Every structure is written in C-alpha cells, then in structure tokens.
Amino acid sequence: MVRKADVFRQKAGIDVRTGHRAERIDIGEQCVSGSTLDGEAFTLPFDRLLIATGADPIVPERPGFDLPGVVVVKTLDDARAIKERIASHPVKKALILGMGYIAMEMAEALRLRGVQVAMAKPRPRLLPWLAEDLVKRVRQELETNQVKIHTGFSIDRIESRGDGLVAWEPSGEAIEADLVVVAIGVASNSELAESAGLKLGPSESIAVDRQMLTSDSRIYAAGDCADAFHVVTGERVWIPLALRANRSGWAVADHLCGRPVSLQGVAGTSVFKVFDLEVARTGLSKEEAASAGFDPATVTIQASSRAHSMPGASPIQVHMVGDRRSGRLLGAQMVGKEGAAHRINAPAVALHTGMTVDQFSETDLAYAPPFGPTWDPLLVGANQLIKAMK
Amino acid sequence: MVRKADVFRQKAGIDVRTGHRAERIDIGEQCVSGSTLDGEAFTLPFDRLLIATGADPIVPERPGFDLPGVVVVKTLDDARAIKERIASHPVKKALILGMGYIAMEMAEALRLRGVQVAMAKPRPRLLPWLAEDLVKRVRQELETNQVKIHTGFSIDRIESRGDGLVAWEPSGEAIEADLVVVAIGVASNSELAESAGLKLGPSESIAVDRQMLTSDSRIYAAGDCADAFHVVTGERVWIPLALRANRSGWAVADHLCGRPVSLQGVAGTSVFKVFDLEVARTGLSKEEAASAGFDPATVTIQASSRAHSMPGASPIQVHMVGDRRSGRLLGAQMVGKEGAAHRINAPAVALHTGMTVDQFSETDLAYAPPFGPTWDPLLVGANQLIKAMK
C-alpha cells in the first residue's frame, strides 16, 4: 500500500509532517513533542490525539541479525531490499525464520523464483493454532513444493560466510542461506503510549475501548498498535490484521464526527494462501477455548469441494469447535485447494451473533454442484459436532 | 443421484416397493392404496406416513410438447434421452424454454458440446429476482458465449419439420431447433396430499409445520413437495432446492425417533454457475421485500475479487437490500467470475439471526490479497447500504 504524503496534503488538506519523530506525549499539556530528521525539536498541540503507530516485525537482538541479507517483510523498501539481494547475489537458498502467514507467503514467492527454501522456528508445532489433521495438509503442501521445515530449531546467531550467510542453532547445527527472512511475528509500537502512562493491553498493545479511546478520553489509538475485544470471549485480544486496523481508523473518524461508535470486535478471522492451498480460520481453537473457560468439543471432517459428480473436486478439511455447556459455536478452521477462503465467513458471522452449533447446522447455505456438496462442508462439520458435544 | 432400490432393501432393511403407484391416502383408515405396474391393487397400512413425492418439471399442455426431441431435465433417463438425441440426430441448434438455473446450466452444457443455443421465455426480464446491473452481467456472459436470448417470447406450439422442430410464437415468429429443452420451472407433486384433504401451501406445495407435519399430525411431507418458512418474512414459501429437501427428510427421521425438531426454515439462498460466472443470492429482492411489507433500501456496488495488487482480479457486483424501518439486512445478491458462490453464505447466516445491516457491516470477514480486498465486497456493500437506508 503506497500513498504519497502530498496526496493527503493537497487532496484532503491534512497537515502531514513526514520526517517528524514523535518522542513524547504530554497529556497534561495536551501536546506531542519530538524532533525532525534534521534534528530540530518540535511541539504540536492537540485537542484530540490519535496514536496510529502500527506494529513492526520482531527482530531478535542476537548476533548477526543486522547483517546484509537478513531482511524483514513490512515496507516497500523491505521488498526492494529482497529483490535487490536476489539481483546482486546468486540467491540459491533462502532461510525463513517463522512459520506464520507472512513466512508462508514468502516461502511461496521465493519458490516461484526458483529459490530453495527452508523454514525454521523454535517451537515444535508448525501452526500451533491449527488442528492437527489440517496442519498435516499444510505440511504436505510445503513439502510437495520442496520447502524444508525445521521445527524445534532456534537460531541464536547468524554469520557471514563468503557471499552468503550461516544461521546457527545453539546445539551447533547450522543452515546455510543466501537470504534470511525474519518473519517471526510483529510487536505493537506502543512505547510512546506506554511512556505517556496509557494502559496497555495484550502483547503490549495499546488498550482501547469500543470507541477506540485509550485510558485517556482525549486520546484514541487505532490500527495494528491497538487491541480489540474478541466477540467469542469478550476479552481483550491483540490480533493485528488489515481489516480490523482499517476499520478502527474509520471508527475514530466516525466518533470524532459525532457518529455513535461501539465496535463489536474481532472474531479472529484470518486466511492465507500457501501454494495451491487455502487455509482459513475464525474464532477459537480448542486450546484457546479451554483457556477461555469453555468446555470445548471438536470435530474434524473431510468433505469435497464440489459435488461428487463434478470434475475437479478436491478434499476440504473442516475443523469445528463448540462449547458443551452453552452449545455455542466457538470456532472453525478449513484447509482446501478451493472453497476454504470465502466459506470461513459464514461461521465468522455466526460467531458475531453467538449462534449455537445447532442453529448454525440449520442455516440455508448455498448449493450447486460446481461449488460444493448438497450439505456444505461446514454443515457436515456442524452436524458431526452436535454429536461430539453430547 | 442414482441409488439402486436393493441397496435400501439389503443394507437398511427397508421394504422398498418400486413399481407401486400410490393413488389414494385414506386418513381415517390409515392406509395408502394404489396399483402396481402389473395392474394389481395394493393397500399398505401406516401409523405414520411420509409424503416425499417431489416436484416435476412443468410441461405446458400445448401442441407438440410431446414430440420426440422435446425434453425435460430431471432424471437420469432425461439426461440419457438428451444424449441419445444428440447422438442420433445432427443436433446443431437447441432451444431452451425458460431462463432459470436449470436452463442456464443446460445452455452452458450444450454450448460446450458445440450446439448453437437459443433461450426463450414469455416474460420480459431475464432473471426477474436479480438486480438490474447483475442481470446485465449475466446477459453479457450468455451473449459472449453466443447464446441467443429471446425474452417476451411465448411458445404456443411446437411442430416437426424434417428431422428437426419448429417452435412457434403466437404472432407467427418461429425458432428452429433440433432439440427443445423445457426448463420453465417445476411443480410440487401434491395431488395425492390434496385429494386426502391435506392443506396446501404456496404454489400448490404441501403445507407443513416446523416438524414437517402436514395438517394431519400422523402425516409428514418432506422434500421438494413440501413448503417451508422463510427466515426473513416468517411466511410460508415454496423454494424447491436440494439442501432444504434433504434436510427436511432428516428432520422427519429425527422427529420420528423422538429428537426435538423445529426447523428454522429457508433464507432463499441459491447459487448457479453459467459459463465463467457465479450467480448467488440469499434473502429477499427489493420487490419481494416490498411485497412482504418491508420498506426496502437497496444498493449495488462493484468491487474486486482480489486485492488490487493481485493478478487475476475480476469485478464482483454486490446488491444488498435492507429495511429502513428495522435496520435489518433483508437480502444479498452477487455476480462474479470468482468469489460469489461461497461469499453468499455470510449474509445467509446473518439472515437467520435477523442481523441489522449495521451489525453485518462490522463482522470480521476474512482478508488476504489473493481472496479479496481488505474490506470484503459484502462489507463495502453493507457500508453503502447504511447510507442508502438513512
């Protein structure tokens, strides 16, 4: 997403101060102070303040993570750095640290350029929030595409070797690579808010209410730096994703303009593509449900992406989570070559309304042979989950 | 869907009497009587009776509709008859009567076999339940694929001419064809129920309650012969589609086995594919909403099937209907080359819960660049509909 600052200045009449680093929020004086790139100090007063400092990729403070060829994936400049590295070096092998969706998307992008790809993460599970059978399918897809997966592999230093790099595990194992992509997660840029005394939420994000107001009623926070309420648990969560970030900005504008705002929150819906596979989730995993105090029952079913008579059908795995006590639907996950990405929106809407699994199982979902079996895979899952919840 | 009767006899121990025509239900005596293919009379007693007589294609009682080469599309035999006609005749031109989804699917199937296709219907609008801009796209798709569309064209007789057929309009216009597919709609097979004195619902379907019981508490009706409640209007409707038909059969089994059943009903969700286009709907059109007593506002937006940076993106048209008085979402329709079929399930679930457009606009739908823009086309539609409803 690239937009020039002048567009905001000229089209919207916004006084955009690029090259200005905000270093301090003085709540009592209602002003923000800092310094410009030229080293000049500035102070800007406010009636209302919006903190939209975003989130940045986490880079471990370990030896060699600042070497050329060790990159993160956030800005256009990051992408250019990766392309430049590939153009200026013979990049035959890439090591991706992390196995989230950014890591997966980079694995695919690099394989498509003919680069050998290895992925490493310290923890033992590939996608810890995804049900086991669904993880298997993702692992298979990665392996089919010659991506090497090193779980339980912690990198504690990176060294140069000739034109390339070597990433070292504490035990002495090493992975050679010409490019190291650090995609181990992001952290909220909340230091400014924290030092101003504003309350923080989960993962050091900035705590906001349903109007996106921080613990100070003159100060909003929105975008990836702010937390949200989860519609299933009612608890604060920090799930930095584009729709929620974008929507929270709109909500601030609405609230400032006097329109009533009370955001429902997030259902934890997300989707990514990895090679030919769509991986989608909404709501809680079994582990998340249990730690939120629910009594979760789960089911994993396999269905077909099209009616059996249709050519081109492929398997879809559906995992669903329900609460034995209340009967509520708590979450759904899907993996398939087609029909997973958009299907996940149906249970997402159900989570917003607190639907029971019974109620969901009766919903009138679309059917035509090219798009699924008569009973949508989600309905097959719900029907099985009803039994598992007894 | 082909299943041999012996499977039911041997695997499930069901006394399946094929070749037995039920001709009369005697409610007082609790028995069904009729005759076999050999002309023998039979009488079968019942404690509980299930009427599952389905629906049959409507064939006008007009001259020539019984000629060889004039076919309907319901059973495997119908399909065989069409294939046989194509094998035994030089079928260069086909005329399809009707413009519903069966008609559309046949148009595609015949074009793929290289047959010239014309479609005709008496009424002026191609898909009267679909919003105007969306109909345009469907018409374009048909025309791009060389399908000729004759709206306002009523066929009052069909004649043989040599090896082929001629379909005549009352004014004297005619369409020549080697095959005529009659796909003008279906009618519930409710004669047996009606003559037993059971109450009928819309379009002469059999009226049932939420337990699939007819007006007699010993007799169920399920499948395409029975009506249903619409979750938006609460009124009886007859929408003969596979999921609802199948689900109502399960509900009868559940109810007979003592499991509580109270079906929510249908949202009127349907989807079809026509060439490269997905056409999907759920809920009410503007006209249906108005005649159900709502004060409908509508909006039609165009969005992209993928994020703008992604190759392969194509336009998606979304039409949404909301009620000005209650704020409720009443319906949604979508047309696109990809991403319409499964997306429709999100508003379908919303309709089951009586969500307002405001609430729907805040739902946490999935986003990733290969699958849509940050704000899903449905959310863009909902945001615009909120404004249109004021």
Coordinates of N, CA and C in Angstrom, one line a residue, chain A residues 120-244:
Chain A
A120 N 12.4 -22.3 9.6 CA 12.8 -22.7 10.9 C 12.0 -21.9 12.0
K121 N 11.6 -22.6 13.0 CA 11.1 -22.0 14.2 C 11.4 -22.8 15.4
P122 N 11.5 -22.1 16.6 CA 12.0 -22.8 17.8 C 10.9 -23.7 18.4
R123 N 9.7 -23.4 18.2 CA 8.6 -24.3 18.8 C 8.3 -25.5 18.0
P124 N 7.8 -26.5 18.6 CA 7.7 -27.8 17.9 C 6.6 -27.9 16.8
R125 N 5.5 -27.0 17.0 CA 4.4 -27.2 16.0 C 4.4 -26.2 14.9
L126 N 4.0 -26.7 13.7 CA 4.1 -25.9 12.5 C 3.1 -24.7 12.6
L127 N 1.8 -24.9 12.8 CA 0.8 -23.8 13.0 C 0.1 -24.2 14.3
P128 N 0.5 -23.7 15.5 CA 0.0 -24.3 16.7 C -1.5 -24.0 16.9
W129 N -2.1 -23.0 16.2 CA -3.5 -22.7 16.4 C -4.4 -23.6 15.5
L130 N -3.7 -24.4 14.6 CA -4.5 -25.1 13.6 C -4.6 -26.6 14.0
A131 N -5.8 -27.2 13.8 CA -6.0 -28.6 14.2 C -5.0 -29.5 13.5
E132 N -4.7 -30.6 14.1 CA -3.6 -31.5 13.7 C -3.7 -32.0 12.2
D133 N -4.9 -32.5 11.9 CA -5.1 -33.0 10.5 C -5.0 -31.9 9.5
L134 N -5.3 -30.7 9.9 CA -5.2 -29.6 8.9 C -3.8 -29.2 8.8
V135 N -3.0 -29.2 9.9 CA -1.6 -28.9 9.8 C -0.9 -29.9 8.9
K136 N -1.3 -31.1 9.0 CA -0.6 -32.2 8.1 C -0.7 -31.8 6.7
R137 N -1.9 -31.3 6.3 CA -2.2 -30.9 4.9 C -1.3 -29.8 4.5
V138 N -1.1 -28.8 5.4 CA -0.2 -27.6 5.1 C 1.2 -28.1 4.9
R139 N 1.6 -29.0 5.9 CA 3.0 -29.5 5.8 C 3.2 -30.2 4.5
Q140 N 2.3 -31.0 4.1 CA 2.3 -31.8 2.9 C 2.5 -30.8 1.7
E141 N 1.7 -29.8 1.7 CA 1.8 -28.8 0.6 C 3.1 -28.1 0.5
L142 N 3.7 -27.8 1.7 CA 5.0 -27.2 1.7 C 6.1 -28.2 1.2
E143 N 5.9 -29.4 1.7 CA 6.9 -30.4 1.3 C 6.8 -30.8 -0.2
T144 N 5.6 -30.8 -0.7 CA 5.4 -31.1 -2.1 C 6.1 -30.0 -3.0
N145 N 6.2 -28.8 -2.4 CA 6.8 -27.7 -3.1 C 8.3 -27.5 -2.7
Q146 N 8.8 -28.6 -2.1 CA 10.3 -28.6 -1.8 C 10.7 -27.6 -0.7
V147 N 9.8 -27.2 0.1 CA 10.1 -26.4 1.3 C 10.5 -27.3 2.4
K148 N 11.7 -27.0 3.0 CA 12.2 -27.8 4.1 C 11.7 -27.2 5.4
I149 N 11.2 -28.0 6.3 CA 10.6 -27.4 7.5 C 11.4 -27.9 8.7
H150 N 12.0 -26.9 9.5 CA 12.8 -27.3 10.7 C 12.0 -26.7 11.9
T151 N 11.1 -27.5 12.5 CA 10.5 -27.1 13.7 C 11.5 -27.4 14.9
G152 N 11.3 -26.8 16.0 CA 12.2 -27.0 17.1 C 13.6 -26.6 16.8
F153 N 13.7 -25.6 16.0 CA 15.0 -25.1 15.5 C 15.2 -23.7 15.8
S154 N 16.0 -23.3 16.9 CA 16.1 -22.0 17.3 C 17.5 -21.4 16.8
I155 N 17.4 -20.2 16.2 CA 18.6 -19.6 15.6 C 19.1 -18.6 16.6
D156 N 20.4 -18.9 17.1 CA 20.9 -17.9 18.1 C 22.0 -17.0 17.5
R157 N 22.4 -17.3 16.4 CA 23.3 -16.3 15.7 C 23.4 -16.5 14.2
I158 N 23.7 -15.5 13.5 CA 23.8 -15.6 12.0 C 25.2 -15.0 11.7
E159 N 26.0 -15.7 10.8 CA 27.3 -15.3 10.4 C 27.4 -15.2 8.9
S160 N 28.3 -14.3 8.5 CA 28.6 -14.3 7.1 C 29.5 -15.4 6.7
R161 N 29.4 -15.9 5.5 CA 30.4 -16.9 5.0 C 30.5 -16.7 3.5
G162 N 31.6 -16.1 3.1 CA 31.7 -15.7 1.7 C 30.6 -14.7 1.4
D163 N 29.9 -15.0 0.3 CA 28.8 -14.1 -0.2 C 27.6 -14.4 0.6
G164 N 27.5 -15.5 1.3 CA 26.3 -16.0 2.0 C 26.3 -15.8 3.5
L165 N 25.3 -16.6 4.1 CA 25.1 -16.5 5.5 C 25.0 -17.9 6.1
V166 N 25.3 -18.0 7.4 CA 25.0 -19.3 8.1 C 24.3 -19.0 9.3
A167 N 23.2 -19.7 9.5 CA 22.4 -19.5 10.7 C 22.6 -20.7 11.7
W168 N 23.0 -20.3 12.9 CA 23.5 -21.4 13.8 C 22.4 -21.7 14.9
E169 N 22.2 -22.9 15.1 CA 21.4 -23.4 16.3 C 22.3 -23.6 17.5
P170 N 21.8 -23.4 18.7 CA 22.7 -23.5 19.9 C 23.5 -24.8 19.9
S171 N 22.8 -25.9 19.5 CA 23.5 -27.2 19.6 C 24.6 -27.4 18.6
G172 N 24.8 -26.4 17.7 CA 25.8 -26.5 16.7 C 25.4 -26.8 15.3
E173 N 24.1 -27.2 15.1 CA 23.6 -27.4 13.8 C 23.5 -26.0 13.1
A174 N 23.6 -26.1 11.8 CA 23.6 -24.8 11.0 C 22.8 -24.9 9.7
I175 N 22.3 -23.9 9.3 CA 21.6 -23.8 7.9 C 22.3 -22.7 7.1
E176 N 22.8 -23.1 5.9 CA 23.4 -22.1 5.0 C 22.3 -21.4 4.2
A177 N 22.4 -20.2 3.9 CA 21.4 -19.5 3.1 C 22.1 -18.2 2.5
D178 N 21.5 -17.8 1.4 CA 22.0 -16.6 0.8 C 21.1 -15.4 1.2
L179 N 20.0 -15.8 1.8 CA 19.0 -14.7 2.2 C 18.3 -15.3 3.5
V180 N 18.2 -14.5 4.5 CA 17.4 -14.9 5.7 C 16.2 -13.9 5.9
V181 N 15.0 -14.5 5.8 CA 13.8 -13.6 6.0 C 13.4 -13.8 7.5
V182 N 13.3 -12.8 8.2 CA 12.9 -12.8 9.6 C 11.4 -12.5 9.6
A183 N 10.6 -13.5 9.9 CA 9.1 -13.4 9.9 C 8.5 -14.1 11.1
I184 N 9.1 -13.7 12.3 CA 8.7 -14.5 13.5 C 7.5 -13.8 14.2
G185 N 7.0 -12.7 13.7 CA 5.9 -12.1 14.3 C 6.1 -10.6 14.3
V186 N 5.1 -9.9 14.8 CA 5.2 -8.4 14.9 C 4.9 -8.0 16.4
A187 N 5.3 -6.8 16.7 CA 5.1 -6.2 18.0 C 4.4 -4.8 17.8
S188 N 3.5 -4.5 18.7 CA 2.8 -3.2 18.6 C 3.8 -2.1 19.0
N189 N 3.8 -1.0 18.3 CA 4.7 0.1 18.6 C 4.0 1.0 19.6
S190 N 4.1 0.5 20.9 CA 3.3 1.2 21.9 C 4.1 1.9 22.9
E191 N 5.4 2.1 22.6 CA 6.3 2.7 23.6 C 5.9 4.1 24.0
L192 N 5.5 4.9 22.9 CA 5.1 6.3 23.1 C 3.8 6.3 24.0
A193 N 2.9 5.4 23.8 CA 1.7 5.4 24.6 C 2.0 5.0 26.0
E194 N 2.9 4.0 26.1 CA 3.3 3.5 27.5 C 3.9 4.5 28.3
S195 N 4.9 5.3 27.7 CA 5.6 6.3 28.5 C 4.7 7.5 28.8
A196 N 3.6 7.6 28.1 CA 2.6 8.7 28.5 C 1.7 8.2 29.6
G197 N 1.9 6.9 30.0 CA 1.1 6.4 31.1 C -0.2 5.8 30.6
L198 N -0.4 5.6 29.3 CA -1.7 5.0 28.9 C -1.6 3.5 29.1
K199 N -2.8 2.9 29.4 CA -2.9 1.5 29.7 C -2.5 0.6 28.5
L200 N -1.9 -0.5 28.8 CA -1.6 -1.4 27.7 C -2.5 -2.6 27.7
G201 N -2.7 -3.2 26.6 CA -3.5 -4.5 26.5 C -2.6 -5.7 26.3
P202 N -3.2 -6.8 25.7 CA -2.4 -8.0 25.5 C -1.2 -7.7 24.6
S203 N -0.1 -8.4 24.8 CA 1.1 -8.3 24.0 C 1.6 -6.9 23.9
E204 N 1.5 -6.1 24.9 CA 2.0 -4.7 25.0 C 1.3 -3.9 23.9
S205 N 0.1 -4.2 23.4 CA -0.6 -3.3 22.5 C -1.2 -2.3 23.4
I206 N -1.8 -1.2 22.7 CA -2.4 -0.1 23.4 C -3.9 -0.5 23.7
A207 N -4.3 -0.5 25.0 CA -5.7 -0.8 25.3 C -6.6 0.2 24.9
V208 N -7.7 -0.1 24.2 CA -8.7 0.8 23.8 C -10.1 0.3 24.1
D209 N -11.1 1.2 24.2 CA -12.4 0.7 24.4 C -13.2 0.6 23.1
R210 N -14.5 0.4 23.1 CA -15.2 0.2 21.8 C -15.3 1.4 21.0
Q211 N -14.9 2.6 21.5 CA -14.8 3.8 20.7 C -13.4 4.1 20.2
M212 N -12.5 3.1 20.5 CA -11.1 3.3 20.2 C -10.4 4.3 21.1
L213 N -11.0 4.7 22.2 CA -10.4 5.6 23.1 C -9.4 4.8 24.0
T214 N -8.3 5.4 24.3 CA -7.3 4.8 25.2 C -7.8 5.0 26.6
S215 N -7.0 4.8 27.6 CA -7.3 5.1 29.0 C -7.4 6.6 29.3
D216 N -7.0 7.4 28.3 CA -7.3 8.8 28.4 C -8.3 9.2 27.4
S217 N -9.4 9.9 27.8 CA -10.5 10.1 26.9 C -10.3 11.1 25.8
R218 N -9.1 11.8 25.8 CA -8.7 12.7 24.7 C -7.9 12.0 23.6
I219 N -7.5 10.7 23.9 CA -6.5 10.1 23.1 C -7.1 8.7 22.5
Y220 N -7.1 8.6 21.2 CA -7.5 7.4 20.5 C -6.3 6.6 20.2
A221 N -6.4 5.3 20.0 CA -5.4 4.5 19.3 C -6.1 3.6 18.3
A222 N -5.5 3.4 17.1 CA -6.2 2.6 16.1 C -5.1 2.0 15.2
G223 N -5.5 1.0 14.5 CA -4.6 0.3 13.6 C -3.9 -0.9 14.4
D224 N -2.8 -1.3 13.9 CA -2.1 -2.5 14.4 C -1.5 -2.3 15.8
C225 N -1.5 -1.0 16.3 CA -0.9 -0.8 17.6 C -1.9 -1.0 18.7
A226 N -3.2 -1.1 18.4 CA -4.3 -1.1 19.4 C -4.8 -2.5 19.6
D227 N -5.4 -2.8 20.7 CA -6.0 -4.1 20.9 C -7.5 -4.1 20.5
A228 N -8.2 -5.1 20.8 CA -9.7 -5.2 20.4 C -10.3 -6.2 21.4
F229 N -11.7 -6.2 21.3 CA -12.4 -7.2 22.1 C -12.7 -8.4 21.1
H230 N -12.6 -9.6 21.7 CA -12.9 -10.8 20.9 C -14.4 -11.1 21.1
V231 N -15.1 -11.3 20.0 CA -16.6 -11.4 20.1 C -17.0 -12.7 20.7
V232 N -16.1 -13.7 20.7 CA -16.5 -15.0 21.4 C -16.2 -15.0 22.9
T233 N -15.1 -14.5 23.3 CA -14.7 -14.5 24.7 C -15.1 -13.2 25.4
G234 N -15.3 -12.1 24.7 CA -15.5 -10.8 25.3 C -14.2 -10.2 25.9
E235 N -13.1 -10.9 25.8 CA -11.9 -10.5 26.4 C -11.1 -9.7 25.4
R236 N -10.1 -8.9 25.9 CA -9.2 -8.2 25.1 C -8.3 -9.1 24.3
V237 N -8.0 -8.8 23.1 CA -7.0 -9.6 22.3 C -6.3 -8.6 21.4
W238 N -5.1 -9.1 21.0 CA -4.3 -8.3 20.0 C -4.1 -9.2 18.8
I239 N -4.9 -8.9 17.8 CA -4.8 -9.7 16.5 C -4.6 -8.6 15.4
P240 N -3.3 -8.3 15.1 CA -3.1 -7.2 14.2 C -3.3 -7.7 12.7
L241 N -4.5 -7.4 12.2 CA -4.8 -7.8 10.8 C -5.4 -6.5 10.1
A242 N -5.4 -6.6 8.8 CA -5.7 -5.4 8.0 C -7.1 -4.8 8.2
L243 N -8.1 -5.7 8.1 CA -9.5 -5.2 8.2 C -9.8 -4.5 9.5
R244 N -9.4 -5.2 10.6 CA -9.6 -4.6 11.9 C -8.8 -3.2 12.0

